[in-house]
Every structure is written in C-alpha cells, then in structure tokens.
PDB file of C-alpha atoms in Angstrom:
ATOM      1  CA  GLN A   9      18.008 -32.103 -28.911  1.00 69.00           C
ATOM      2  CA  LYS A  10      16.826 -28.675 -27.899  1.00 79.00           C
ATOM      3  CA  GLU A  11      17.298 -25.908 -30.404  1.00 88.00           C
ATOM      4  CA  VAL A  12      19.016 -23.767 -27.680  1.00 92.00           C
ATOM      5  CA  GLU A  13      20.994 -25.251 -24.774  1.00 93.00           C
ATOM      6  CA  GLN A  14      21.826 -23.312 -21.755  1.00 94.00           C
ATOM      7  CA  ASP A  15      23.359 -24.525 -18.467  1.00 90.00           C
ATOM      8  CA  PRO A  16      20.796 -23.856 -15.721  1.00 87.00           C
ATOM      9  CA  GLY A  17      23.349 -23.270 -12.942  1.00 87.00           C
ATOM     10  CA  PRO A  18      23.194 -22.011 -10.323  1.00 93.00           C
ATOM     11  CA  LEU A  19      26.461 -20.186 -10.873  1.00 95.00           C
ATOM     12  CA  SER A  20      27.746 -18.616  -7.801  1.00 97.00           C
ATOM     13  CA  VAL A  21      30.640 -16.065  -7.993  1.00 97.00           C
ATOM     14  CA  PRO A  22      32.168 -13.618  -5.481  1.00 97.00           C
ATOM     15  CA  GLU A  23      31.434  -9.845  -5.994  1.00 97.00           C
ATOM     16  CA  GLY A  24      33.770  -8.295  -8.537  1.00 97.00           C
ATOM     17  CA  ALA A  25      34.305 -11.524 -10.496  1.00 97.00           C
ATOM     18  CA  ILE A  26      33.984 -11.728 -14.263  1.00 98.00           C
ATOM     19  CA  VAL A  27      31.042 -13.895 -15.193  1.00 97.00           C
ATOM     20  CA  SER A  28      30.755 -15.893 -18.361  1.00 97.00           C
ATOM     21  CA  LEU A  29      27.338 -17.078 -19.455  1.00 97.00           C
ATOM     22  CA  ASN A  30      26.931 -19.243 -22.580  1.00 97.00           C
ATOM     23  CA  CYS A  31      24.443 -20.845 -24.885  1.00 97.00           C
ATOM     24  CA  THR A  32      24.839 -23.186 -27.794  1.00 97.00           C
ATOM     25  CA  TYR A  33      22.362 -23.630 -30.583  1.00 96.00           C
ATOM     26  CA  SER A  34      21.678 -25.915 -33.478  1.00 94.00           C
ATOM     27  CA  ASN A  35      19.661 -23.858 -35.946  1.00 90.00           C
ATOM     28  CA  SER A  36      22.134 -22.221 -38.353  1.00 90.00           C
ATOM     29  CA  ALA A  37      19.335 -19.953 -39.608  1.00 87.00           C
ATOM     30  CA  PHE A  38      19.466 -17.921 -36.242  1.00 89.00           C
ATOM     31  CA  GLN A  39      20.871 -14.401 -37.004  1.00 87.00           C
ATOM     32  CA  TYR A  40      19.421 -12.298 -34.111  1.00 88.00           C
ATOM     33  CA  PHE A  41      20.771 -12.947 -30.625  1.00 92.00           C
ATOM     34  CA  MET A  42      19.631 -11.543 -27.375  1.00 92.00           C
ATOM     35  CA  TRP A  43      20.263 -11.732 -23.620  1.00 96.00           C
ATOM     36  CA  TYR A  44      17.548 -11.172 -21.024  1.00 95.00           C
ATOM     37  CA  ARG A  45      17.815 -10.662 -17.346  1.00 96.00           C
ATOM     38  CA  GLN A  46      14.990 -12.008 -15.155  1.00 95.00           C
ATOM     39  CA  TYR A  47      14.644 -11.181 -11.505  1.00 95.00           C
ATOM     40  CA  SER A  48      12.584 -13.619  -9.330  1.00 90.00           C
ATOM     41  CA  ARG A  49       8.848 -13.433 -10.146  1.00 87.00           C
ATOM     42  CA  LYS A  50       9.409 -10.728 -12.794  1.00 91.00           C
ATOM     43  CA  GLY A  51       9.198 -10.671 -16.494  1.00 93.00           C
ATOM     44  CA  PRO A  52      12.416 -10.730 -18.487  1.00 94.00           C
ATOM     45  CA  GLU A  53      14.082  -7.483 -19.559  1.00 93.00           C
ATOM     46  CA  LEU A  54      16.301  -7.108 -22.571  1.00 91.00           C
ATOM     47  CA  LEU A  55      20.011  -6.596 -21.720  1.00 94.00           C
ATOM     48  CA  MET A  56      21.816  -7.020 -25.101  1.00 92.00           C
ATOM     49  CA  TYR A  57      20.911  -7.499 -28.692  1.00 88.00           C
ATOM     50  CA  THR A  58      23.281  -8.423 -31.418  1.00 89.00           C
ATOM     51  CA  TYR A  59      22.951  -9.317 -34.983  1.00 84.00           C
ATOM     52  CA  SER A  60      25.049 -11.923 -36.714  1.00 81.00           C
ATOM     53  CA  SER A  61      28.592 -12.550 -35.437  1.00 83.00           C
ATOM     54  CA  GLY A  62      30.919 -10.350 -33.397  1.00 85.00           C
ATOM     55  CA  ASN A  63      31.066  -8.522 -30.080  1.00 91.00           C
ATOM     56  CA  LYS A  64      28.900  -5.791 -28.582  1.00 93.00           C
ATOM     57  CA  GLU A  65      29.719  -3.921 -25.347  1.00 95.00           C
ATOM     58  CA  ASP A  66      27.437  -1.970 -23.087  1.00 94.00           C
ATOM     59  CA  GLY A  67      28.952  -0.810 -19.857  1.00 96.00           C
ATOM     60  CA  ARG A  68      29.948  -3.896 -17.798  1.00 97.00           C
ATOM     61  CA  PHE A  69      28.226  -6.243 -20.288  1.00 97.00           C
ATOM     62  CA  THR A  70      29.810  -7.776 -23.419  1.00 97.00           C
ATOM     63  CA  ALA A  71      27.790 -10.033 -25.772  1.00 96.00           C
ATOM     64  CA  GLN A  72      29.739 -12.288 -28.057  1.00 96.00           C
ATOM     65  CA  VAL A  73      28.443 -14.358 -31.085  1.00 95.00           C
ATOM     66  CA  ASP A  74      30.280 -17.032 -32.815  1.00 94.00           C
ATOM     67  CA  LYS A  75      28.142 -18.373 -35.628  1.00 92.00           C
ATOM     68  CA  SER A  76      30.678 -20.730 -36.919  1.00 92.00           C
ATOM     69  CA  SER A  77      30.561 -22.555 -33.623  1.00 94.00           C
ATOM     70  CA  LYS A  78      26.930 -21.865 -32.922  1.00 94.00           C
ATOM     71  CA  TYR A  79      27.922 -20.413 -29.551  1.00 95.00           C
ATOM     72  CA  ILE A  80      27.068 -17.206 -27.929  1.00 97.00           C
ATOM     73  CA  SER A  81      28.294 -15.573 -24.579  1.00 97.00           C
ATOM     74  CA  LEU A  82      27.640 -12.895 -22.185  1.00 98.00           C
ATOM     75  CA  PHE A  83      30.306 -11.488 -20.093  1.00 97.00           C
ATOM     76  CA  ILE A  84      29.664  -9.384 -16.877  1.00 98.00           C
ATOM     77  CA  ARG A  85      32.720  -7.506 -15.594  1.00 98.00           C
ATOM     78  CA  ASP A  86      32.904  -6.357 -11.972  1.00 97.00           C
ATOM     79  CA  SER A  87      29.868  -8.425 -10.953  1.00 98.00           C
ATOM     80  CA  GLN A  88      27.595  -6.934  -8.298  1.00 97.00           C
ATOM     81  CA  PRO A  89      25.067  -8.620  -5.986  1.00 97.00           C
ATOM     82  CA  SER A  90      22.387  -6.744  -7.830  1.00 97.00           C
ATOM     83  CA  ASP A  91      23.328  -8.874 -10.958  1.00 98.00           C
ATOM     84  CA  SER A  92      22.017 -11.876  -9.232  1.00 97.00           C
ATOM     85  CA  ALA A  93      19.176 -13.171 -11.435  1.00 97.00           C
ATOM     86  CA  THR A  94      18.370 -15.629 -14.167  1.00 95.00           C
ATOM     87  CA  TYR A  95      19.953 -14.863 -17.550  1.00 97.00           C
ATOM     88  CA  LEU A  96      18.230 -16.155 -20.643  1.00 95.00           C
ATOM     89  CA  CYS A  97      19.556 -16.261 -24.163  1.00 95.00           C
ATOM     90  CA  ALA A  98      17.128 -15.891 -26.946  1.00 92.00           C
ATOM     91  CA  MET A  99      17.491 -16.003 -30.815  1.00 89.00           C
ATOM     92  CA  SER A 100      15.542 -15.835 -33.956  1.00 84.00           C
ATOM     93  CA  SER A 101      15.963 -16.111 -37.654  1.00 79.00           C
ATOM     94  CA  ARG A 102      15.006 -13.924 -40.550  1.00 65.00           C
ATOM     95  CA  MET A 103      12.426 -16.520 -41.490  1.00 55.00           C
ATOM     96  CA  ASP A 104      10.739 -15.788 -38.133  1.00 52.00           C
ATOM     97  CA  THR A 105      10.174 -12.055 -38.864  1.00 52.00           C
ATOM     98  CA  GLY A 106       6.666 -12.768 -39.844  1.00 58.00           C
ATOM     99  CA  ARG A 107       5.677 -13.703 -36.339  1.00 62.00           C
ATOM    100  CA  ARG A 108       8.969 -12.336 -34.821  1.00 62.00           C
ATOM    101  CA  ALA A 109       8.871 -14.965 -31.943  1.00 72.00           C
ATOM    102  CA  LEU A 110      12.065 -15.944 -30.159  1.00 82.00           C
ATOM    103  CA  THR A 111      13.508 -19.234 -29.192  1.00 87.00           C
ATOM    104  CA  PHE A 112      14.803 -19.178 -25.568  1.00 90.00           C
ATOM    105  CA  GLY A 113      17.392 -21.126 -23.682  1.00 92.00           C
ATOM    106  CA  SER A 114      16.161 -22.342 -20.209  1.00 91.00           C
ATOM    107  CA  GLY A 115      18.114 -19.705 -18.360  1.00 93.00           C
ATOM    108  CA  THR A 116      21.262 -19.641 -16.054  1.00 95.00           C
ATOM    109  CA  ARG A 117      20.709 -18.660 -12.514  1.00 95.00           C
ATOM    110  CA  LEU A 118      23.492 -16.399 -11.271  1.00 97.00           C
ATOM    111  CA  GLN A 119      24.331 -15.605  -7.706  1.00 97.00           C
ATOM    112  CA  VAL A 120      26.816 -12.912  -6.866  1.00 97.00           C
ATOM    113  CA  GLN A 121      27.974 -13.203  -3.316  1.00 96.00           C
ATOM    114  CA  PRO A 122      28.863  -9.909  -1.464  1.00 94.00           C
TER     115      PRO A 122
ATOM    116  CA  SER B  30       7.338   4.364 -24.245  1.00 78.00           C
ATOM    117  CA  GLN B  31       5.668   1.076 -24.501  1.00 81.00           C
ATOM    118  CA  THR B  32       4.005  -0.612 -21.374  1.00 89.00           C
ATOM    119  CA  ILE B  33       2.388  -3.992 -20.933  1.00 94.00           C
ATOM    120  CA  HIS B  34      -0.133  -4.434 -18.202  1.00 94.00           C
ATOM    121  CA  GLN B  35      -0.848  -7.950 -17.052  1.00 95.00           C
ATOM    122  CA  TRP B  36      -3.091  -9.013 -14.269  1.00 90.00           C
ATOM    123  CA  PRO B  37      -3.536 -10.629 -11.968  1.00 91.00           C
ATOM    124  CA  ALA B  38       0.027 -11.132 -10.744  1.00 92.00           C
ATOM    125  CA  THR B  39      -0.803 -14.240  -8.831  1.00 95.00           C
ATOM    126  CA  LEU B  40      -3.729 -16.699  -9.185  1.00 96.00           C
ATOM    127  CA  VAL B  41      -4.698 -19.965  -7.537  1.00 97.00           C
ATOM    128  CA  GLN B  42      -7.521 -21.895  -9.295  1.00 97.00           C
ATOM    129  CA  PRO B  43      -9.001 -25.259  -8.802  1.00 97.00           C
ATOM    130  CA  VAL B  44      -8.901 -27.943 -11.489  1.00 97.00           C
ATOM    131  CA  GLY B  45     -11.637 -27.710 -13.914  1.00 97.00           C
ATOM    132  CA  SER B  46     -12.314 -24.080 -13.324  1.00 97.00           C
ATOM    133  CA  PRO B  47     -12.144 -21.416 -16.215  1.00 97.00           C
ATOM    134  CA  LEU B  48      -9.316 -19.110 -16.784  1.00 96.00           C
ATOM    135  CA  SER B  49      -9.046 -15.559 -18.289  1.00 96.00           C
ATOM    136  CA  LEU B  50      -5.674 -13.600 -18.208  1.00 96.00           C
ATOM    137  CA  GLU B  51      -5.677 -10.208 -19.719  1.00 95.00           C
ATOM    138  CA  CYS B  52      -2.920  -8.311 -21.209  1.00 96.00           C
ATOM    139  CA  THR B  53      -3.159  -4.616 -22.410  1.00 96.00           C
ATOM    140  CA  VAL B  54      -0.605  -2.640 -24.171  1.00 95.00           C
ATOM    141  CA  GLU B  55       0.150   1.159 -24.127  1.00 93.00           C
ATOM    142  CA  GLY B  56       2.401   3.408 -26.183  1.00 89.00           C
ATOM    143  CA  THR B  57       2.252   1.437 -29.434  1.00 86.00           C
ATOM    144  CA  SER B  58      -0.226   0.550 -32.171  1.00 84.00           C
ATOM    145  CA  ASN B  59      -0.657  -2.616 -34.130  1.00 86.00           C
ATOM    146  CA  PRO B  60       2.056  -4.585 -32.103  1.00 88.00           C
ATOM    147  CA  ASN B  61       2.816  -8.367 -32.556  1.00 89.00           C
ATOM    148  CA  LEU B  62       1.631  -9.862 -29.252  1.00 92.00           C
ATOM    149  CA  TYR B  63       2.590 -13.098 -27.649  1.00 92.00           C
ATOM    150  CA  TRP B  64       1.794 -15.402 -24.833  1.00 94.00           C
ATOM    151  CA  TYR B  65       4.587 -17.393 -23.377  1.00 93.00           C
ATOM    152  CA  ARG B  66       4.533 -19.866 -20.458  1.00 94.00           C
ATOM    153  CA  GLN B  67       7.558 -20.476 -18.286  1.00 91.00           C
ATOM    154  CA  ALA B  68       7.670 -23.644 -16.187  1.00 83.00           C
ATOM    155  CA  ALA B  69      10.138 -23.874 -13.269  1.00 74.00           C
ATOM    156  CA  GLY B  70      13.689 -24.432 -14.503  1.00 67.00           C
ATOM    157  CA  ARG B  71      12.570 -24.332 -18.159  1.00 72.00           C
ATOM    158  CA  GLY B  72      12.782 -21.721 -20.854  1.00 80.00           C
ATOM    159  CA  LEU B  73       9.885 -19.715 -22.271  1.00 87.00           C
ATOM    160  CA  GLN B  74       7.518 -21.712 -24.395  1.00 88.00           C
ATOM    161  CA  LEU B  75       5.601 -19.773 -26.977  1.00 88.00           C
ATOM    162  CA  LEU B  76       1.941 -20.511 -26.781  1.00 92.00           C
ATOM    163  CA  PHE B  77       0.225 -17.983 -28.995  1.00 92.00           C
ATOM    164  CA  TYR B  78       1.138 -15.091 -31.118  1.00 89.00           C
ATOM    165  CA  SER B  79      -1.082 -12.438 -32.851  1.00 91.00           C
ATOM    166  CA  ILE B  80      -0.237 -10.011 -35.713  1.00 88.00           C
ATOM    167  CA  GLY B  81      -3.527  -8.153 -35.483  1.00 90.00           C
ATOM    168  CA  ILE B  82      -7.152  -8.070 -34.209  1.00 94.00           C
ATOM    169  CA  ASP B  83      -8.749 -11.540 -34.351  1.00 94.00           C
ATOM    170  CA  GLN B  84      -5.570 -12.978 -35.881  1.00 92.00           C
ATOM    171  CA  ILE B  85      -4.252 -15.699 -33.640  1.00 92.00           C
ATOM    172  CA  SER B  86      -1.799 -18.584 -34.076  1.00 89.00           C
ATOM    173  CA  SER B  87      -1.321 -21.398 -31.786  1.00 87.00           C
ATOM    174  CA  GLU B  88       2.149 -22.781 -31.475  1.00 81.00           C
ATOM    175  CA  VAL B  89       1.338 -25.898 -29.430  1.00 78.00           C
ATOM    176  CA  PRO B  90      -1.735 -28.036 -28.954  1.00 69.00           C
ATOM    177  CA  GLN B  91      -2.996 -27.466 -25.452  1.00 78.00           C
ATOM    178  CA  ASN B  92      -5.925 -26.762 -23.042  1.00 88.00           C
ATOM    179  CA  LEU B  93      -5.707 -22.951 -23.635  1.00 94.00           C
ATOM    180  CA  SER B  94      -6.985 -20.472 -26.262  1.00 95.00           C
ATOM    181  CA  ALA B  95      -6.243 -16.756 -27.049  1.00 96.00           C
ATOM    182  CA  SER B  96      -8.138 -13.897 -28.349  1.00 97.00           C
ATOM    183  CA  ARG B  97      -7.489 -10.380 -29.532  1.00 97.00           C
ATOM    184  CA  PRO B  98     -10.653  -8.353 -29.469  1.00 97.00           C
ATOM    185  CA  GLN B  99      -8.854  -5.017 -29.748  1.00 96.00           C
ATOM    186  CA  ASP B 100      -5.487  -3.908 -31.193  1.00 94.00           C
ATOM    187  CA  ARG B 101      -3.955  -3.492 -27.729  1.00 94.00           C
ATOM    188  CA  GLN B 102      -5.692  -6.240 -25.810  1.00 96.00           C
ATOM    189  CA  PHE B 103      -4.696  -9.927 -25.689  1.00 97.00           C
ATOM    190  CA  ILE B 104      -6.518 -12.517 -23.643  1.00 97.00           C
ATOM    191  CA  LEU B 105      -5.512 -16.040 -22.660  1.00 96.00           C
ATOM    192  CA  SER B 106      -8.386 -18.379 -21.708  1.00 96.00           C
ATOM    193  CA  SER B 107      -9.298 -21.859 -20.731  1.00 95.00           C
ATOM    194  CA  LYS B 108     -12.564 -23.507 -20.212  1.00 95.00           C
ATOM    195  CA  LYS B 109     -11.326 -26.192 -17.718  1.00 96.00           C
ATOM    196  CA  LEU B 110      -7.855 -25.817 -16.192  1.00 96.00           C
ATOM    197  CA  LEU B 111      -5.620 -28.787 -15.730  1.00 94.00           C
ATOM    198  CA  LEU B 112      -2.827 -29.299 -13.098  1.00 94.00           C
ATOM    199  CA  SER B 113      -0.330 -29.126 -15.946  1.00 91.00           C
ATOM    200  CA  ASP B 114      -1.528 -25.593 -16.774  1.00 93.00           C
ATOM    201  CA  SER B 115       0.316 -24.266 -13.629  1.00 93.00           C
ATOM    202  CA  GLY B 116       3.161 -21.935 -14.518  1.00 93.00           C
ATOM    203  CA  PHE B 117       4.366 -18.309 -15.065  1.00 95.00           C
ATOM    204  CA  TYR B 118       2.478 -16.743 -17.948  1.00 96.00           C
ATOM    205  CA  LEU B 119       4.091 -13.767 -19.784  1.00 96.00           C
ATOM    206  CA  CYS B 120       2.611 -11.482 -22.325  1.00 96.00           C
ATOM    207  CA  ALA B 121       4.984  -9.876 -24.728  1.00 93.00           C
ATOM    208  CA  LEU B 122       5.153  -7.671 -27.774  1.00 90.00           C
ATOM    209  CA  SER B 123       7.762  -7.310 -30.450  1.00 83.00           C
ATOM    210  CA  ARG B 124       9.720  -4.152 -30.883  1.00 64.00           C
ATOM    211  CA  GLY B 125      11.981  -3.426 -33.834  1.00 60.00           C
ATOM    212  CA  ASN B 126      13.014  -6.380 -35.738  1.00 58.00           C
ATOM    213  CA  THR B 127      13.145  -9.109 -33.212  1.00 61.00           C
ATOM    214  CA  GLU B 128      13.269  -7.778 -29.629  1.00 70.00           C
ATOM    215  CA  ALA B 129      10.498  -8.793 -27.094  1.00 78.00           C
ATOM    216  CA  PHE B 130       9.236  -6.605 -24.416  1.00 88.00           C
ATOM    217  CA  PHE B 131       7.679  -8.391 -21.578  1.00 92.00           C
ATOM    218  CA  GLY B 132       5.000  -7.801 -19.067  1.00 94.00           C
ATOM    219  CA  GLN B 133       5.556  -8.725 -15.324  1.00 94.00           C
ATOM    220  CA  GLY B 134       3.730 -11.981 -15.643  1.00 95.00           C
ATOM    221  CA  THR B 135       1.013 -13.983 -13.893  1.00 96.00           C
ATOM    222  CA  ARG B 136       1.908 -16.882 -11.748  1.00 95.00           C
ATOM    223  CA  LEU B 137      -0.863 -19.484 -11.984  1.00 96.00           C
ATOM    224  CA  THR B 138      -1.147 -22.363  -9.610  1.00 96.00           C
ATOM    225  CA  VAL B 139      -3.851 -24.924 -10.370  1.00 96.00           C
ATOM    226  CA  VAL B 140      -4.758 -26.942  -7.308  1.00 97.00           C
TER     227      VAL B 140
END
C-alpha cells in the first residue's frame, strides 16, 4: 500500500463548477499537509499549506484536513480554465524535519472546460 | 526571493552515456536541497537530499549520484544512463518548516 493515495483522474468539469480533490494517507505521523499545482512540463508550485487538522481558505481555494480519517481535500470554487493542471498532495511528519522531505501523491489531472 | 535555476530544460541522451544536471539556488543560504524524479502518471520520488556542502543522502538505490560542491549548487550525475533513468527531474529546496520550492525541471529521455 502506498503511503499517500490520490486518484489520477482526469477529472473534467465545466467552468464555474466546484472541484473537490482528495488524498488519503496511512502514516498517522503526518502533520504537515500541502497542495501543489503543476502545469504541464513545469515544476510544482505550492498552493496551500496546513498544519494538523482543520480548514484553511485562500481566495477560491479551501484546504481541509481530517486526521482522524487520514483524509485531506482541496476545494476549488468557481473553477476557471486556467485551473486546468495536475494537483499534487504532499505531506510530512515532524520526524522528517531533519531532511524535511515530502511524501507526494501521484497527482490528479484536472480539466476545466470553458 | 528564492530562485532555483535548473538546466537544461530538455535532454535526450543515448543509453550508456554520462549525465550531469545542475541546479543552482539564489536568494537563500544554507538551504536543504533535493532531487526528485517524476515518472509519467506517478508522484514525485525523492532521490537525494542534502543539508549542506558535501553532505548527501540517498533515498533509493539507483544508477545516479549527487554532489553539492557549493552551498547553492546541487548536481545530479550518472556514469552510464539506463533507459529506466528517463523522467522529469526536479530540484527543490525547503523553505520554512516543510514547504518545498521547485525548479522548472529537466525532462530527460534516454534512447
């Protein structure tokens, strides 16, 4: 079993739709949770960063962490064609802080149709 | 602000040839540096990380090696490339507690 599971998609939605992207994980030591957006042939860029459980909102993006269920989500409101990209979840534990490396999901490809 | 320079952006190399990918960092000092590989349809796999000059840790056994001759320079190398070395190679640095900031990557195709 992979440490982090993420549906690869593609997920196709019409412009203006609410998008829900999700990851599940198995390592209960994970405490730091991130979402990255990766456009084709580019490096990932950090979208959202949360620590422990709860919600965090930034503009049209909301990150949600449920540690009891080992489940994290990214919601995109009023989706735009420019949101079309691959979204990667990533996480790490306090024990990783020496090397501070992240464990990534495989990414979900999102297509927002105009 | 921090910047990561990676080159080349695209590379096609024959099997058995050597490899050298370079990553340089600006706007920060003494960063943790990482090499990741991303295969098609798969997540990022950590290959190497470095917490300082000449301090390299390997995450997975492989045909590759890494070196950090200067604080802001991280090099990924191979003496003889294999077909399985094809992929998208990303250099990254850690910022804050656990964030990672990525370069634009090198797409390597071994033929």
